[in-house]
PDB file of C-alpha atoms in Angstrom:
ATOM      1  CA  ALA A   1      47.188 -10.579  18.579  1.00 78.00           C
ATOM      2  CA  ALA A   2      50.382  -8.342  19.348  1.00 85.00           C
ATOM      3  CA  LYS A   3      48.227  -5.160  19.842  1.00 84.00           C
ATOM      4  CA  ARG A   4      45.794  -7.252  22.232  1.00 84.00           C
ATOM      5  CA  LYS A   5      48.907  -8.734  24.134  1.00 87.00           C
ATOM      6  CA  TYR A   6      50.045  -5.187  24.651  1.00 87.00           C
ATOM      7  CA  TYR A   7      47.071  -3.536  26.082  1.00 83.00           C
ATOM      8  CA  CYS A   8      46.631  -6.692  28.353  1.00 86.00           C
ATOM      9  CA  LYS A   9      50.225  -5.833  29.757  1.00 89.00           C
ATOM     10  CA  GLN A  10      49.471  -2.187  30.013  1.00 88.00           C
ATOM     11  CA  PHE A  11      45.956  -2.898  32.039  1.00 86.00           C
ATOM     12  CA  SER A  12      47.912  -5.315  34.276  1.00 88.00           C
ATOM     13  CA  LYS A  13      50.649  -2.435  34.912  1.00 89.00           C
ATOM     14  CA  ILE A  14      47.920   0.148  35.807  1.00 87.00           C
ATOM     15  CA  SER A  15      45.313  -2.149  37.634  1.00 84.00           C
ATOM     16  CA  GLY A  16      43.919  -0.111  40.522  1.00 84.00           C
ATOM     17  CA  ASN A  17      44.492   3.256  38.996  1.00 84.00           C
ATOM     18  CA  MET A  18      41.275   4.406  37.769  1.00 84.00           C
ATOM     19  CA  LYS A  19      42.776   7.565  36.088  1.00 86.00           C
ATOM     20  CA  LYS A  20      45.470   5.721  33.889  1.00 87.00           C
ATOM     21  CA  THR A  21      42.689   3.019  33.304  1.00 86.00           C
ATOM     22  CA  TRP A  22      40.474   5.291  31.678  1.00 84.00           C
ATOM     23  CA  GLY A  23      43.478   7.157  29.869  1.00 86.00           C
ATOM     24  CA  LEU A  24      44.150   3.620  28.555  1.00 85.00           C
ATOM     25  CA  ILE A  25      40.523   3.063  27.623  1.00 84.00           C
ATOM     26  CA  ASN A  26      40.228   6.316  25.739  1.00 83.00           C
ATOM     27  CA  GLU A  27      43.627   5.615  23.792  1.00 83.00           C
ATOM     28  CA  LEU A  28      42.142   2.329  22.820  1.00 82.00           C
ATOM     29  CA  ARG A  29      38.952   4.365  21.662  1.00 81.00           C
ATOM     30  CA  GLY A  30      41.273   6.979  19.682  1.00 77.00           C
ATOM     31  CA  LYS A  31      40.082   9.610  22.131  1.00 75.00           C
ATOM     32  CA  SER A  32      43.355  10.144  23.857  1.00 65.00           C
ATOM     33  CA  LYS A  33      44.239  13.843  25.054  1.00 66.00           C
ATOM     34  CA  THR A  34      47.476  15.565  23.685  1.00 66.00           C
ATOM     35  CA  ALA A  35      49.149  18.286  25.558  1.00 67.00           C
ATOM     36  CA  ILE A  36      48.624  21.344  23.883  1.00 66.00           C
ATOM     37  CA  LYS A  37      50.890  24.094  24.820  1.00 74.00           C
ATOM     38  CA  ALA A  38      48.997  27.443  25.229  1.00 79.00           C
ATOM     39  CA  SER A  39      49.787  30.040  22.497  1.00 83.00           C
ATOM     40  CA  PHE A  40      47.823  33.057  20.992  1.00 82.00           C
ATOM     41  CA  VAL A  41      48.369  35.727  18.795  1.00 85.00           C
ATOM     42  CA  ILE A  42      47.818  39.182  20.362  1.00 83.00           C
ATOM     43  CA  ASN A  43      48.612  42.149  18.214  1.00 83.00           C
ATOM     44  CA  GLY A  44      50.303  40.054  15.265  1.00 87.00           C
ATOM     45  CA  GLU A  45      52.513  38.559  17.994  1.00 88.00           C
ATOM     46  CA  LEU A  46      52.698  34.824  19.099  1.00 89.00           C
ATOM     47  CA  ILE A  47      52.392  34.792  22.804  1.00 87.00           C
ATOM     48  CA  LYS A  48      53.199  31.717  24.874  1.00 87.00           C
ATOM     49  CA  ASP A  49      53.056  33.065  28.242  1.00 87.00           C
ATOM     50  CA  LYS A  50      49.858  32.115  30.215  1.00 84.00           C
ATOM     51  CA  ARG A  51      49.778  35.454  32.129  1.00 85.00           C
ATOM     52  CA  GLN A  52      50.174  37.548  29.043  1.00 87.00           C
ATOM     53  CA  ILE A  53      47.671  35.457  27.100  1.00 86.00           C
ATOM     54  CA  SER A  54      45.238  35.857  30.381  1.00 86.00           C
ATOM     55  CA  ASP A  55      45.885  39.688  30.193  1.00 86.00           C
ATOM     56  CA  GLY A  56      45.215  39.847  26.684  1.00 85.00           C
ATOM     57  CA  PHE A  57      41.767  37.993  26.934  1.00 85.00           C
ATOM     58  CA  ASN A  58      40.925  40.526  29.786  1.00 85.00           C
ATOM     59  CA  MET A  59      41.901  43.448  27.535  1.00 84.00           C
ATOM     60  CA  PHE A  60      39.905  42.204  24.613  1.00 84.00           C
ATOM     61  CA  PHE A  61      36.635  41.594  26.551  1.00 84.00           C
ATOM     62  CA  SER A  62      37.093  44.415  28.690  1.00 83.00           C
ATOM     63  CA  SER A  63      37.021  46.676  25.514  1.00 84.00           C
ATOM     64  CA  VAL A  64      33.897  44.831  23.886  1.00 82.00           C
ATOM     65  CA  ALA A  65      31.373  47.185  25.646  1.00 79.00           C
ATOM     66  CA  LYS A  66      33.344  50.313  24.965  1.00 80.00           C
ATOM     67  CA  LYS A  67      33.513  49.390  21.309  1.00 81.00           C
ATOM     68  CA  LEU A  68      29.824  48.597  21.414  1.00 78.00           C
ATOM     69  CA  ASN A  69      28.692  51.683  23.073  1.00 74.00           C
ATOM     70  CA  ALA A  70      30.642  53.840  20.536  1.00 76.00           C
ATOM     71  CA  LYS A  71      29.124  51.796  17.690  1.00 73.00           C
ATOM     72  CA  ILE A  72      25.837  52.232  19.114  1.00 70.00           C
ATOM     73  CA  SER A  73      25.957  56.136  19.867  1.00 62.00           C
ATOM     74  CA  SER A  74      27.266  56.522  16.169  1.00 58.00           C
ATOM     75  CA  SER A  75      24.724  54.812  14.505  1.00 54.00           C
ATOM     76  CA  LYS A  76      21.059  55.775  14.282  1.00 53.00           C
ATOM     77  CA  PRO A  77      18.589  53.192  15.215  1.00 51.00           C
ATOM     78  CA  LEU A  78      15.675  52.522  12.511  1.00 48.00           C
ATOM     79  CA  SER A  79      12.139  51.356  12.988  1.00 49.00           C
ATOM     80  CA  CYS A  80       8.886  51.263  10.961  1.00 50.00           C
ATOM     81  CA  THR A  81       6.149  53.513  12.112  1.00 51.00           C
ATOM     82  CA  GLU A  82       2.838  51.943  12.340  1.00 51.00           C
ATOM     83  CA  ASN A  83       0.850  53.732  10.146  1.00 51.00           C
ATOM     84  CA  THR A  84       3.066  54.269   7.243  1.00 49.00           C
ATOM     85  CA  ASN A  85       5.438  51.358   7.416  1.00 48.00           C
ATOM     86  CA  THR A  86       8.246  54.159   6.798  1.00 49.00           C
ATOM     87  CA  ILE A  87      11.407  54.006   8.332  1.00 48.00           C
ATOM     88  CA  LYS A  88      11.860  56.591  11.165  1.00 54.00           C
ATOM     89  CA  ASN A  89      14.877  57.358  13.165  1.00 56.00           C
ATOM     90  CA  ASN A  90      15.519  57.200  16.819  1.00 58.00           C
ATOM     91  CA  ALA A  91      12.024  55.270  17.652  1.00 60.00           C
ATOM     92  CA  TYR A  92      13.799  53.463  20.511  1.00 57.00           C
ATOM     93  CA  LYS A  93      13.634  56.894  22.491  1.00 61.00           C
ATOM     94  CA  THR A  94       9.740  56.011  22.746  1.00 64.00           C
ATOM     95  CA  TYR A  95      10.698  53.177  25.130  1.00 60.00           C
ATOM     96  CA  PHE A  96      14.123  54.199  26.384  1.00 61.00           C
ATOM     97  CA  ASN A  97      14.035  57.745  26.967  1.00 62.00           C
ATOM     98  CA  LYS A  98      17.056  58.150  29.094  1.00 67.00           C
ATOM     99  CA  ARG A  99      20.422  56.286  28.192  1.00 64.00           C
ATOM    100  CA  VAL A 100      22.931  55.163  30.852  1.00 67.00           C
ATOM    101  CA  THR A 101      26.444  54.294  29.289  1.00 70.00           C
ATOM    102  CA  GLY A 102      28.799  53.970  32.010  1.00 69.00           C
ATOM    103  CA  SER A 103      26.811  52.302  34.831  1.00 69.00           C
ATOM    104  CA  ILE A 104      26.747  48.817  36.512  1.00 70.00           C
ATOM    105  CA  PHE A 105      25.894  47.579  39.999  1.00 72.00           C
ATOM    106  CA  LEU A 106      27.485  44.889  41.434  1.00 77.00           C
ATOM    107  CA  THR A 107      26.840  43.618  45.245  1.00 86.00           C
ATOM    108  CA  PRO A 108      29.677  43.439  47.375  1.00 90.00           C
ATOM    109  CA  CYS A 109      31.429  39.966  47.854  1.00 91.00           C
ATOM    110  CA  ASP A 110      31.868  38.230  51.179  1.00 93.00           C
ATOM    111  CA  ASN A 111      34.255  35.504  52.336  1.00 92.00           C
ATOM    112  CA  ALA A 112      31.937  32.700  51.466  1.00 94.00           C
ATOM    113  CA  GLU A 113      31.513  33.784  47.968  1.00 94.00           C
ATOM    114  CA  ILE A 114      35.467  33.815  47.772  1.00 92.00           C
ATOM    115  CA  GLU A 115      35.650  30.412  49.585  1.00 93.00           C
ATOM    116  CA  GLN A 116      33.142  28.801  47.310  1.00 94.00           C
ATOM    117  CA  THR A 117      34.803  30.244  44.036  1.00 92.00           C
ATOM    118  CA  VAL A 118      37.978  28.986  45.137  1.00 89.00           C
ATOM    119  CA  LYS A 119      36.959  25.504  46.215  1.00 89.00           C
ATOM    120  CA  SER A 120      35.226  25.169  42.627  1.00 90.00           C
ATOM    121  CA  PHE A 121      38.650  25.597  40.797  1.00 85.00           C
ATOM    122  CA  GLN A 122      40.127  22.536  39.501  1.00 82.00           C
ATOM    123  CA  ASN A 123      43.426  21.307  41.027  1.00 77.00           C
ATOM    124  CA  ASP A 124      45.298  21.184  37.924  1.00 70.00           C
ATOM    125  CA  LYS A 125      44.527  24.392  36.218  1.00 66.00           C
ATOM    126  CA  ALA A 126      46.468  27.244  38.033  1.00 59.00           C
ATOM    127  CA  SER A 127      49.405  29.012  36.232  1.00 60.00           C
ATOM    128  CA  ASP A 128      51.249  30.824  39.092  1.00 69.00           C
ATOM    129  CA  ILE A 129      50.227  29.214  42.388  1.00 75.00           C
ATOM    130  CA  SER A 130      48.948  25.765  43.534  1.00 81.00           C
ATOM    131  CA  ILE A 131      45.346  25.532  43.668  1.00 83.00           C
ATOM    132  CA  PHE A 132      45.690  22.863  46.273  1.00 83.00           C
ATOM    133  CA  VAL A 133      47.571  25.095  48.529  1.00 85.00           C
ATOM    134  CA  LEU A 134      45.130  28.066  47.966  1.00 86.00           C
ATOM    135  CA  LYS A 135      42.143  25.844  48.827  1.00 88.00           C
ATOM    136  CA  LYS A 136      43.631  24.659  51.982  1.00 89.00           C
ATOM    137  CA  CYS A 137      44.310  28.259  53.172  1.00 91.00           C
ATOM    138  CA  ILE A 138      41.254  30.147  51.667  1.00 91.00           C
ATOM    139  CA  SER A 139      39.369  30.059  54.895  1.00 92.00           C
ATOM    140  CA  HIS A 140      42.319  31.922  56.504  1.00 94.00           C
ATOM    141  CA  ILE A 141      42.437  34.653  53.790  1.00 93.00           C
ATOM    142  CA  SER A 142      38.973  35.092  52.207  1.00 93.00           C
ATOM    143  CA  SER A 143      37.781  37.687  54.398  1.00 93.00           C
ATOM    144  CA  HIS A 144      40.915  39.785  53.400  1.00 93.00           C
ATOM    145  CA  LEU A 145      40.465  39.117  49.752  1.00 92.00           C
ATOM    146  CA  ALA A 146      36.787  40.094  49.965  1.00 92.00           C
ATOM    147  CA  GLY A 147      37.633  43.180  51.553  1.00 92.00           C
ATOM    148  CA  PHE A 148      40.446  44.112  49.109  1.00 89.00           C
ATOM    149  CA  LEU A 149      38.058  43.150  46.123  1.00 88.00           C
ATOM    150  CA  ASN A 150      35.156  45.380  47.577  1.00 88.00           C
ATOM    151  CA  TYR A 151      37.498  48.168  48.324  1.00 88.00           C
ATOM    152  CA  PHE A 152      38.802  48.425  44.796  1.00 83.00           C
ATOM    153  CA  MET A 153      35.309  48.042  43.336  1.00 82.00           C
ATOM    154  CA  GLU A 154      34.310  51.107  45.233  1.00 81.00           C
ATOM    155  CA  LEU A 155      37.583  52.959  43.958  1.00 80.00           C
ATOM    156  CA  ASN A 156      36.676  51.868  40.264  1.00 72.00           C
ATOM    157  CA  GLN A 157      40.052  49.869  40.237  1.00 63.00           C
ATOM    158  CA  VAL A 158      38.907  46.437  39.641  1.00 59.00           C
ATOM    159  CA  SER A 159      40.157  46.332  35.627  1.00 60.00           C
ATOM    160  CA  SER A 160      43.570  47.052  36.941  1.00 56.00           C
ATOM    161  CA  LEU A 161      43.999  44.564  39.388  1.00 54.00           C
ATOM    162  CA  ARG A 162      46.330  41.648  38.692  1.00 56.00           C
ATOM    163  CA  PHE A 163      45.197  38.323  40.130  1.00 50.00           C
TER     164      PHE A 163
END
């Protein structure tokens, strides 16, 4: 009875506020969210700074292709021949006769793509700047951002950019 009375008072206090109402409903259901501080172990060190965590993820994922390429070029692919079912090295060359390891094509971006991307951001997920403010001014700066990004892509300097 005390629990019921407590929640009735809580619902009365937050009447009209849908976000708080759903938060209270989820609390009742045992589904309430707890704020977890961002932390990650990078090179054996516990990192709590969001920028350093982001940089760590970028470094990890940008090195995956290099590591896979090194692994692939150092190993010899195996396949079975049709007639003998024996293993034959380098059979993939029959299908892929020219290997391209350092090539990718990206189409240039434009201000519409930048604006669409920024407008899709959730307002409460920024670490350094307010997404709300960015959304308000994106139409004024999107052409500049697109120009800078395309320029750096041409120079092959995208991985060194800090956004």
